[in-house]
Amino acid sequence: MVAIQMVDLKRQYAHIKQEVDSAIQNVIDNTAFINGPDVAAFGNELAQYLGVKHVIPCANGTDALQIALMALGLKPGDEVITPSFTYIATVEVVALLNLQPIFVDVDMDTMTMNIDSLKAAITPKTKAIIPVHLYGQSAHMEPLLAIAKEHQIPVVEDNAQAIGGSYTFSDGTTKMNGSMGTIGCTSFFPSKNLGCYGDGGAIFTNDDALAEELKMIANHGQKVRYYHERVGCNSRLDTIQAAVLRIKLKHLDRYNNARRSAADFYDTAFANHPNIKTPFRAAYTKHVFHQYTIQLHQVDRDALIQYLAVHKIPSMIYYPVSSHEQKMLANFGGANFKLPTTDALNKCVLSLPIHSELSQEELTFITETVLNGIKAQQ
Ligand SMILES: *Cc1c(COP(=O)(O)O)cnc(C)c1O
């Protein structure tokens, strides 16, 4: 058995090596490094896949979020509602733009934005809501979008962890994650469900005027070369990355299904265990398991991590410190927010290896070792 990884990109590459190598070579042969034809082609293919009108490729997922907020015309001090239980990038861009992050709690089950907390957090100064489709499961978008609509607040979906997943509304319509809000954002960081071989990101919208604005911001605030209408940034997806992504997009559903099968295996092995709560799968979402994150009860988590490490099984805490408690946000009053579910989750979550290449043998070894590790504590 090869060493188990949280994410095994080497094995995934082995299956698509010829395709990828020739696509990269093609970019080099054409020296089409910046804005080569693969960038636009990938944008169109992704738009088609997501069922969204516009895809604006950019340099990474953090830029995608920043550019999205810049396009909404917010003013310093405007309030932006986000979960604290997320990767820091979601919140960092809010602070970077001198907007005020308003942290709301998450559900214990889904670990995504709690709708009652969202309702309670809305004020006349709320100018955006950023739901995060955490670990591969979409936030509860139907009630969230209804609240946003009622108050006319734009919604920016952080879809860095759930591309290829979807949400089904009560009328039966299903939409892809990232296509439901005013703007959707994603990351193509190598370990994401759709990852490239470096940094990358993209922004989605169905709004023509917003699409123009997003494109302009990502391109130094210019529509016409050398005529700069507003302060923007320089955020491009490299052609080499777009070429890789065009190939991997064709395999995305298969990759996500492999992740879901691995999650099924874990669920079965851990079913009804008194110390393990397996990831809750909300009926309204297709979970694409960017992470397989269990909640541990009455288990010494650090000791279990150690036990797994001794058996060469990696595991991770996503995330050990929640955003509102980061030093970075002290000046934004982060510590003043009281988020009991977020605090409880921080202490009990543990993410196990999950990726598109896990074998039954590896899954058996991981689940047996987790169960033995917990038993050893009792
Ligand atoms: C990865 C990630 C980002 C940032 O993406 P980068 O490409 O690394 O900048 C933002 N939000 C969430 C939830 C993420 O997981």
Coordinates of C-alpha atoms and ligand atoms in Angstrom, one line a residue:
M1 CA 0.0 0.0 0.0
V2 CA 1.4 3.4 -0.9
A3 CA 1.5 6.1 1.8
I4 CA -1.9 7.5 2.5
Q5 CA -2.3 11.2 1.7
M6 CA -5.0 13.6 2.7
V7 CA -5.2 14.3 -1.1
D8 CA -3.4 12.1 -3.6
L9 CA -2.7 14.2 -6.7
K10 CA 0.1 11.9 -8.0
R11 CA -2.2 9.0 -8.5
Q12 CA -4.9 11.2 -10.0
Y13 CA -2.3 12.6 -12.5
A14 CA -1.1 9.2 -13.5
H15 CA -4.5 8.5 -15.1
I16 CA -4.6 11.7 -17.1
K17 CA -0.8 12.2 -17.7
Q18 CA -0.8 11.9 -21.5
E19 CA -3.7 14.3 -21.9
V20 CA -2.3 16.8 -19.4
D21 CA 1.3 16.7 -20.6
S22 CA 0.3 17.3 -24.2
A23 CA -2.1 20.2 -23.2
I24 CA 0.7 21.9 -21.3
Q25 CA 3.2 21.3 -24.1
N26 CA 0.7 22.8 -26.5
V27 CA 0.6 26.0 -24.4
I28 CA 4.4 26.2 -24.3
D29 CA 4.7 25.5 -28.1
N30 CA 2.3 28.4 -28.7
T31 CA 3.9 30.6 -26.0
A32 CA 0.3 31.5 -25.2
F33 CA 1.0 31.9 -21.5
I34 CA -1.3 34.9 -20.7
N35 CA -4.9 34.8 -21.9
G36 CA -4.3 32.1 -24.4
P37 CA -7.2 30.4 -26.0
D38 CA -7.6 27.8 -23.3
V39 CA -8.6 30.5 -20.8
A40 CA -11.7 31.6 -22.7
A41 CA -12.5 28.0 -23.7
F42 CA -12.3 26.8 -20.1
G43 CA -14.5 29.7 -19.0
N44 CA -17.1 28.7 -21.5
E45 CA -17.0 25.1 -20.6
L46 CA -17.3 25.8 -16.9
A47 CA -20.2 28.2 -17.6
Q48 CA -22.0 25.4 -19.5
Y49 CA -21.3 22.9 -16.7
L50 CA -22.5 25.2 -14.0
G51 CA -25.5 26.5 -15.9
V52 CA -24.3 30.1 -15.4
K53 CA -24.1 32.9 -17.9
H54 CA -20.7 34.3 -17.2
V55 CA -17.5 32.8 -15.8
I56 CA -14.6 35.2 -15.1
P57 CA -11.4 33.2 -14.5
C58 CA -8.9 34.8 -12.1
A59 CA -5.7 34.1 -10.2
N60 CA -7.1 32.3 -7.1
G61 CA -10.1 31.9 -4.9
T62 CA -9.2 34.7 -2.5
D63 CA -9.0 37.1 -5.4
A64 CA -12.3 35.8 -6.6
L65 CA -14.0 36.8 -3.3
Q66 CA -12.2 40.2 -3.2
I67 CA -13.2 41.1 -6.8
A68 CA -16.8 40.0 -6.1
L69 CA -17.0 42.3 -3.1
M70 CA -15.3 45.2 -5.0
A71 CA -17.9 44.8 -7.8
L72 CA -20.8 45.3 -5.4
G73 CA -19.8 48.9 -4.7
L74 CA -19.6 48.6 -0.9
K75 CA -18.3 51.4 1.2
P76 CA -15.8 51.1 4.1
G77 CA -17.7 50.1 7.2
D78 CA -20.5 48.4 5.4
E79 CA -21.5 45.1 7.0
V80 CA -20.8 41.7 5.4
I81 CA -22.3 38.6 7.1
T82 CA -20.2 35.5 7.0
P83 CA -19.7 32.4 9.0
S84 CA -16.6 32.3 11.3
F85 CA -16.4 28.6 10.7
T86 CA -14.6 28.8 7.4
Y87 CA -11.2 29.1 5.8
I88 CA -9.8 32.6 6.6
A89 CA -9.9 33.8 3.0
T90 CA -13.7 34.3 3.2
V91 CA -13.3 36.8 6.0
E92 CA -9.9 38.2 5.2
V93 CA -11.1 39.9 2.0
V94 CA -13.9 41.6 3.9
A95 CA -11.4 43.1 6.3
L96 CA -8.9 43.9 3.6
L97 CA -11.6 46.1 1.9
N98 CA -12.3 47.8 5.2
L99 CA -15.7 46.3 5.4
Q100 CA -17.0 45.1 8.7
P101 CA -17.3 41.3 9.1
I102 CA -20.4 40.2 11.0
F103 CA -19.9 36.7 12.1
V104 CA -22.8 34.3 12.4
D105 CA -23.0 30.8 13.8
V106 CA -23.4 27.6 11.9
D107 CA -25.6 24.5 12.4
M108 CA -24.2 21.7 14.4
D109 CA -25.3 19.2 11.8
T110 CA -24.5 20.8 8.5
M111 CA -21.7 23.1 9.8
T112 CA -22.9 25.7 7.3
M113 CA -24.6 29.1 8.1
N114 CA -27.4 29.0 10.6
I115 CA -30.4 30.7 9.2
D116 CA -31.7 32.1 12.5
S117 CA -28.3 33.6 13.2
L118 CA -28.3 35.2 9.8
K119 CA -31.8 36.7 10.3
A120 CA -30.7 38.1 13.7
A121 CA -27.6 39.6 12.2
I122 CA -29.2 41.7 9.5
T123 CA -29.1 45.5 10.0
P124 CA -29.7 48.5 7.7
K125 CA -25.9 48.4 7.2
T126 CA -25.8 44.8 5.9
K127 CA -24.5 45.1 2.3
A128 CA -23.6 41.4 1.5
I129 CA -24.0 37.9 2.7
I130 CA -21.3 35.3 2.1
P131 CA -22.6 31.7 2.6
V132 CA -19.8 29.1 2.5
H133 CA -20.5 25.7 1.0
L134 CA -18.2 24.1 3.6
Y135 CA -16.5 20.7 3.2
G136 CA -18.5 20.1 -0.1
Q137 CA -22.0 20.7 1.2
S138 CA -24.0 23.7 0.1
A139 CA -25.4 26.1 2.7
H140 CA -29.2 26.1 3.0
M141 CA -29.7 28.4 0.1
E142 CA -33.5 28.6 -0.2
P143 CA -34.2 30.3 3.1
L144 CA -31.0 32.2 2.8
L145 CA -31.9 33.6 -0.7
A146 CA -35.4 34.5 0.6
I147 CA -34.0 36.6 3.4
A148 CA -31.5 38.2 1.1
K149 CA -34.2 39.0 -1.4
E150 CA -36.5 40.4 1.3
H151 CA -33.8 42.9 2.4
Q152 CA -32.3 43.3 -1.1
I153 CA -28.9 42.2 0.0
P154 CA -26.5 40.6 -2.6
V155 CA -25.3 37.1 -1.9
V156 CA -21.7 36.0 -2.7
E157 CA -21.3 32.2 -2.6
D158 CA -18.0 31.0 -1.4
N159 CA -17.9 27.8 -3.5
A160 CA -14.2 27.0 -3.1
Q161 CA -15.0 23.7 -1.4
A162 CA -18.1 22.5 -3.3
I163 CA -17.7 22.7 -7.0
G164 CA -19.8 20.1 -8.8
G165 CA -22.2 19.9 -5.9
S166 CA -25.8 21.2 -6.1
Y167 CA -28.8 22.4 -4.2
T168 CA -32.4 21.3 -4.8
F169 CA -35.2 23.8 -4.1
S170 CA -38.5 22.9 -2.7
D171 CA -40.1 23.2 -6.1
G172 CA -37.8 20.5 -7.4
T173 CA -35.4 22.7 -9.3
T174 CA -31.7 21.9 -8.8
K175 CA -29.0 24.4 -9.3
M176 CA -25.2 24.0 -9.2
N177 CA -23.4 25.4 -6.3
G178 CA -22.0 28.9 -7.2
S179 CA -24.8 29.6 -9.6
M180 CA -27.5 30.6 -7.1
G181 CA -26.3 33.9 -5.6
T182 CA -25.6 37.3 -7.1
I183 CA -22.0 36.2 -7.6
G184 CA -20.3 32.8 -7.0
C185 CA -16.6 32.3 -6.3
T186 CA -14.3 29.3 -6.5
S187 CA -10.7 28.3 -6.1
F188 CA -8.7 25.8 -8.2
F189 CA -6.1 25.3 -5.6
P190 CA -4.6 21.9 -6.3
S191 CA -6.3 20.1 -3.5
K192 CA -9.8 21.4 -4.2
N193 CA -12.4 19.1 -5.9
L194 CA -11.5 20.8 -9.3
G195 CA -7.8 21.7 -8.8
C196 CA -5.2 22.9 -11.2
Y197 CA -1.4 22.5 -11.0
G198 CA -0.8 25.9 -9.3
D199 CA -3.1 28.7 -8.3
G200 CA -6.4 29.5 -10.0
G201 CA -9.9 30.8 -9.3
A202 CA -13.1 31.9 -11.0
I203 CA -16.1 34.2 -10.5
F204 CA -19.6 33.4 -11.7
T205 CA -22.6 35.5 -12.3
N206 CA -25.8 35.6 -14.4
D207 CA -25.9 39.4 -14.4
D208 CA -24.4 40.9 -17.6
A209 CA -23.6 44.3 -16.0
L210 CA -21.9 42.7 -13.0
A211 CA -19.9 40.4 -15.3
E212 CA -18.5 43.5 -17.1
E213 CA -17.6 45.1 -13.8
L214 CA -15.9 41.9 -12.5
K215 CA -13.9 41.5 -15.7
M216 CA -12.8 45.1 -15.5
I217 CA -11.8 44.9 -11.9
A218 CA -9.7 41.8 -12.5
N219 CA -8.0 43.6 -15.3
H220 CA -6.6 46.8 -13.7
G221 CA -10.0 48.5 -13.9
Q222 CA -9.9 48.8 -17.7
K223 CA -12.3 47.8 -20.4
V224 CA -10.3 49.5 -23.1
R225 CA -6.5 48.9 -22.9
Y226 CA -4.7 51.7 -21.1
Y227 CA -7.9 53.5 -20.1
H228 CA -8.4 52.7 -16.4
E229 CA -11.9 53.5 -15.1
R230 CA -11.5 52.4 -11.5
V231 CA -8.9 50.9 -9.2
G232 CA -8.8 47.2 -9.8
C233 CA -6.2 44.5 -9.6
N234 CA -4.3 42.1 -11.8
S235 CA -5.9 38.7 -11.4
R236 CA -5.6 36.2 -14.3
L237 CA -5.8 32.5 -14.7
D238 CA -2.6 31.2 -16.4
T239 CA -3.2 29.5 -19.7
I240 CA -1.3 26.4 -18.5
Q241 CA -3.7 26.2 -15.6
A242 CA -6.7 26.7 -17.8
A243 CA -5.4 23.9 -20.1
V244 CA -5.1 21.5 -17.1
L245 CA -8.6 22.5 -15.9
R246 CA -10.2 21.9 -19.2
I247 CA -9.1 18.3 -18.9
K248 CA -9.9 17.9 -15.2
L249 CA -13.4 19.5 -15.7
K250 CA -14.3 16.5 -17.9
H251 CA -13.5 14.2 -15.0
L252 CA -15.0 16.3 -12.2
D253 CA -18.3 14.3 -11.8
R254 CA -16.3 11.1 -11.7
Y255 CA -13.9 12.6 -9.1
N256 CA -16.8 13.8 -7.0
N257 CA -18.5 10.4 -7.2
A258 CA -15.3 8.7 -6.1
R259 CA -15.3 11.1 -3.1
R260 CA -18.9 10.3 -2.3
S261 CA -18.2 6.6 -2.5
A262 CA -15.3 7.0 -0.1
A263 CA -17.6 8.9 2.2
D264 CA -20.2 6.1 2.0
F265 CA -17.5 3.6 3.1
Y266 CA -16.6 5.8 6.1
D267 CA -20.3 6.3 7.0
T268 CA -20.9 2.6 7.0
A269 CA -17.8 1.8 9.1
F270 CA -18.6 4.5 11.7
A271 CA -22.4 4.0 11.7
N272 CA -24.0 4.3 15.2
H273 CA -20.6 4.6 16.9
P274 CA -21.2 6.3 20.2
N275 CA -18.1 8.6 19.8
I276 CA -18.3 9.5 16.2
K277 CA -20.8 11.7 14.4
T278 CA -20.5 11.1 10.7
P279 CA -21.1 14.1 8.3
F280 CA -24.8 15.0 8.1
R281 CA -26.1 15.0 4.6
A282 CA -28.8 17.5 4.2
A283 CA -31.6 16.2 1.8
Y284 CA -31.4 19.5 -0.2
T285 CA -27.8 19.1 -1.3
K286 CA -25.5 16.8 -3.3
H287 CA -22.5 16.7 -1.0
V288 CA -19.2 16.4 -2.9
F289 CA -17.0 15.8 0.2
H290 CA -14.2 18.2 -0.2
Q291 CA -13.5 17.0 3.3
Y292 CA -14.8 14.0 5.2
T293 CA -15.2 15.6 8.6
I294 CA -16.4 13.7 11.7
Q295 CA -17.3 15.1 15.0
L296 CA -15.7 13.3 18.0
H297 CA -17.4 13.0 21.3
Q298 CA -15.6 12.0 24.5
V299 CA -12.5 11.3 22.5
D300 CA -9.1 12.8 23.2
R301 CA -8.7 14.3 19.7
D302 CA -5.0 15.0 19.9
A303 CA -4.3 11.5 21.1
L304 CA -6.3 10.1 18.2
I305 CA -4.4 12.2 15.7
Q306 CA -1.2 10.9 17.2
Y307 CA -2.4 7.4 17.1
L308 CA -3.3 7.8 13.4
A309 CA 0.1 9.5 12.7
V310 CA 1.9 6.5 14.2
H311 CA 0.1 4.3 11.7
K312 CA 1.0 6.8 8.9
I313 CA -2.5 8.1 8.5
P314 CA -2.7 11.8 8.1
S315 CA -5.7 13.7 9.6
M316 CA -6.4 17.5 9.9
I317 CA -8.4 19.9 12.0
Y318 CA -10.2 22.3 9.6
Y319 CA -9.9 24.8 11.3
P320 CA -8.2 24.9 14.6
V321 CA -8.9 28.6 15.3
S322 CA -12.2 30.1 14.0
S323 CA -12.0 33.3 12.0
H324 CA -13.5 35.6 14.7
E325 CA -10.8 34.6 17.1
Q326 CA -7.9 35.2 14.8
K327 CA -5.5 38.0 15.9
M328 CA -5.9 39.4 12.3
L329 CA -9.5 40.4 13.2
A330 CA -8.9 41.8 16.6
N331 CA -9.4 45.4 15.3
F332 CA -12.7 44.3 13.7
G333 CA -14.1 43.2 17.1
G334 CA -13.8 39.6 16.1
A335 CA -13.6 38.4 19.7
N336 CA -16.9 40.2 20.6
F337 CA -18.9 37.7 18.7
K338 CA -20.5 34.8 20.7
L339 CA -20.7 31.7 18.5
P340 CA -21.3 28.7 20.7
T341 CA -21.7 26.1 17.9
T342 CA -18.6 27.3 16.1
D343 CA -16.7 27.1 19.4
A344 CA -18.0 23.6 20.0
L345 CA -17.1 22.4 16.5
N346 CA -13.6 23.7 16.7
K347 CA -13.0 21.4 19.6
C348 CA -14.5 18.2 18.1
V349 CA -14.0 18.2 14.3
L350 CA -11.5 15.9 12.6
S351 CA -11.0 15.5 8.8
L352 CA -9.9 12.2 7.4
P353 CA -8.2 11.5 4.1
I354 CA -10.5 11.9 1.2
H355 CA -9.8 12.2 -2.5
S356 CA -10.7 10.6 -5.8
E357 CA -8.2 7.7 -5.7
L358 CA -8.8 6.0 -2.3
S359 CA -8.9 2.2 -2.5
Q360 CA -11.1 -0.1 -0.5
E361 CA -7.9 -1.5 1.1
E362 CA -6.9 2.0 2.3
L363 CA -10.4 2.9 3.5
T364 CA -10.5 -0.4 5.4
F365 CA -7.1 0.4 7.0
I366 CA -8.1 4.0 7.9
T367 CA -11.5 3.1 9.4
E368 CA -10.1 0.1 11.4
T369 CA -7.3 2.3 12.7
V370 CA -9.7 5.1 13.7
L371 CA -11.9 2.6 15.6
N372 CA -8.9 1.0 17.2
G373 CA -7.5 4.4 18.2
I374 CA -10.8 5.3 19.9
K375 CA -11.0 1.9 21.6
A376 CA -7.4 2.2 22.9
Q377 CA -8.6 5.3 24.9
Q378 CA -11.4 3.5 26.7
Ligands
LIG1 C1 -9.5 27.5 -0.5 C2 -10.5 28.4 -0.1 C3 -10.5 29.8 -0.4 C4 -9.3 30.4 -1.1 O1 -8.9 29.9 -2.2 P1 -7.4 30.2 -2.7 O2 -7.4 29.8 -4.1 O3 -6.4 29.4 -1.9 O4 -7.1 31.7 -2.6 C5 -11.6 30.5 0.0 N1 -12.6 30.0 0.7 C6 -12.6 28.7 1.1 C7 -13.8 28.2 1.9 C8 -11.6 27.9 0.7 O5 -11.6 26.6 1.1

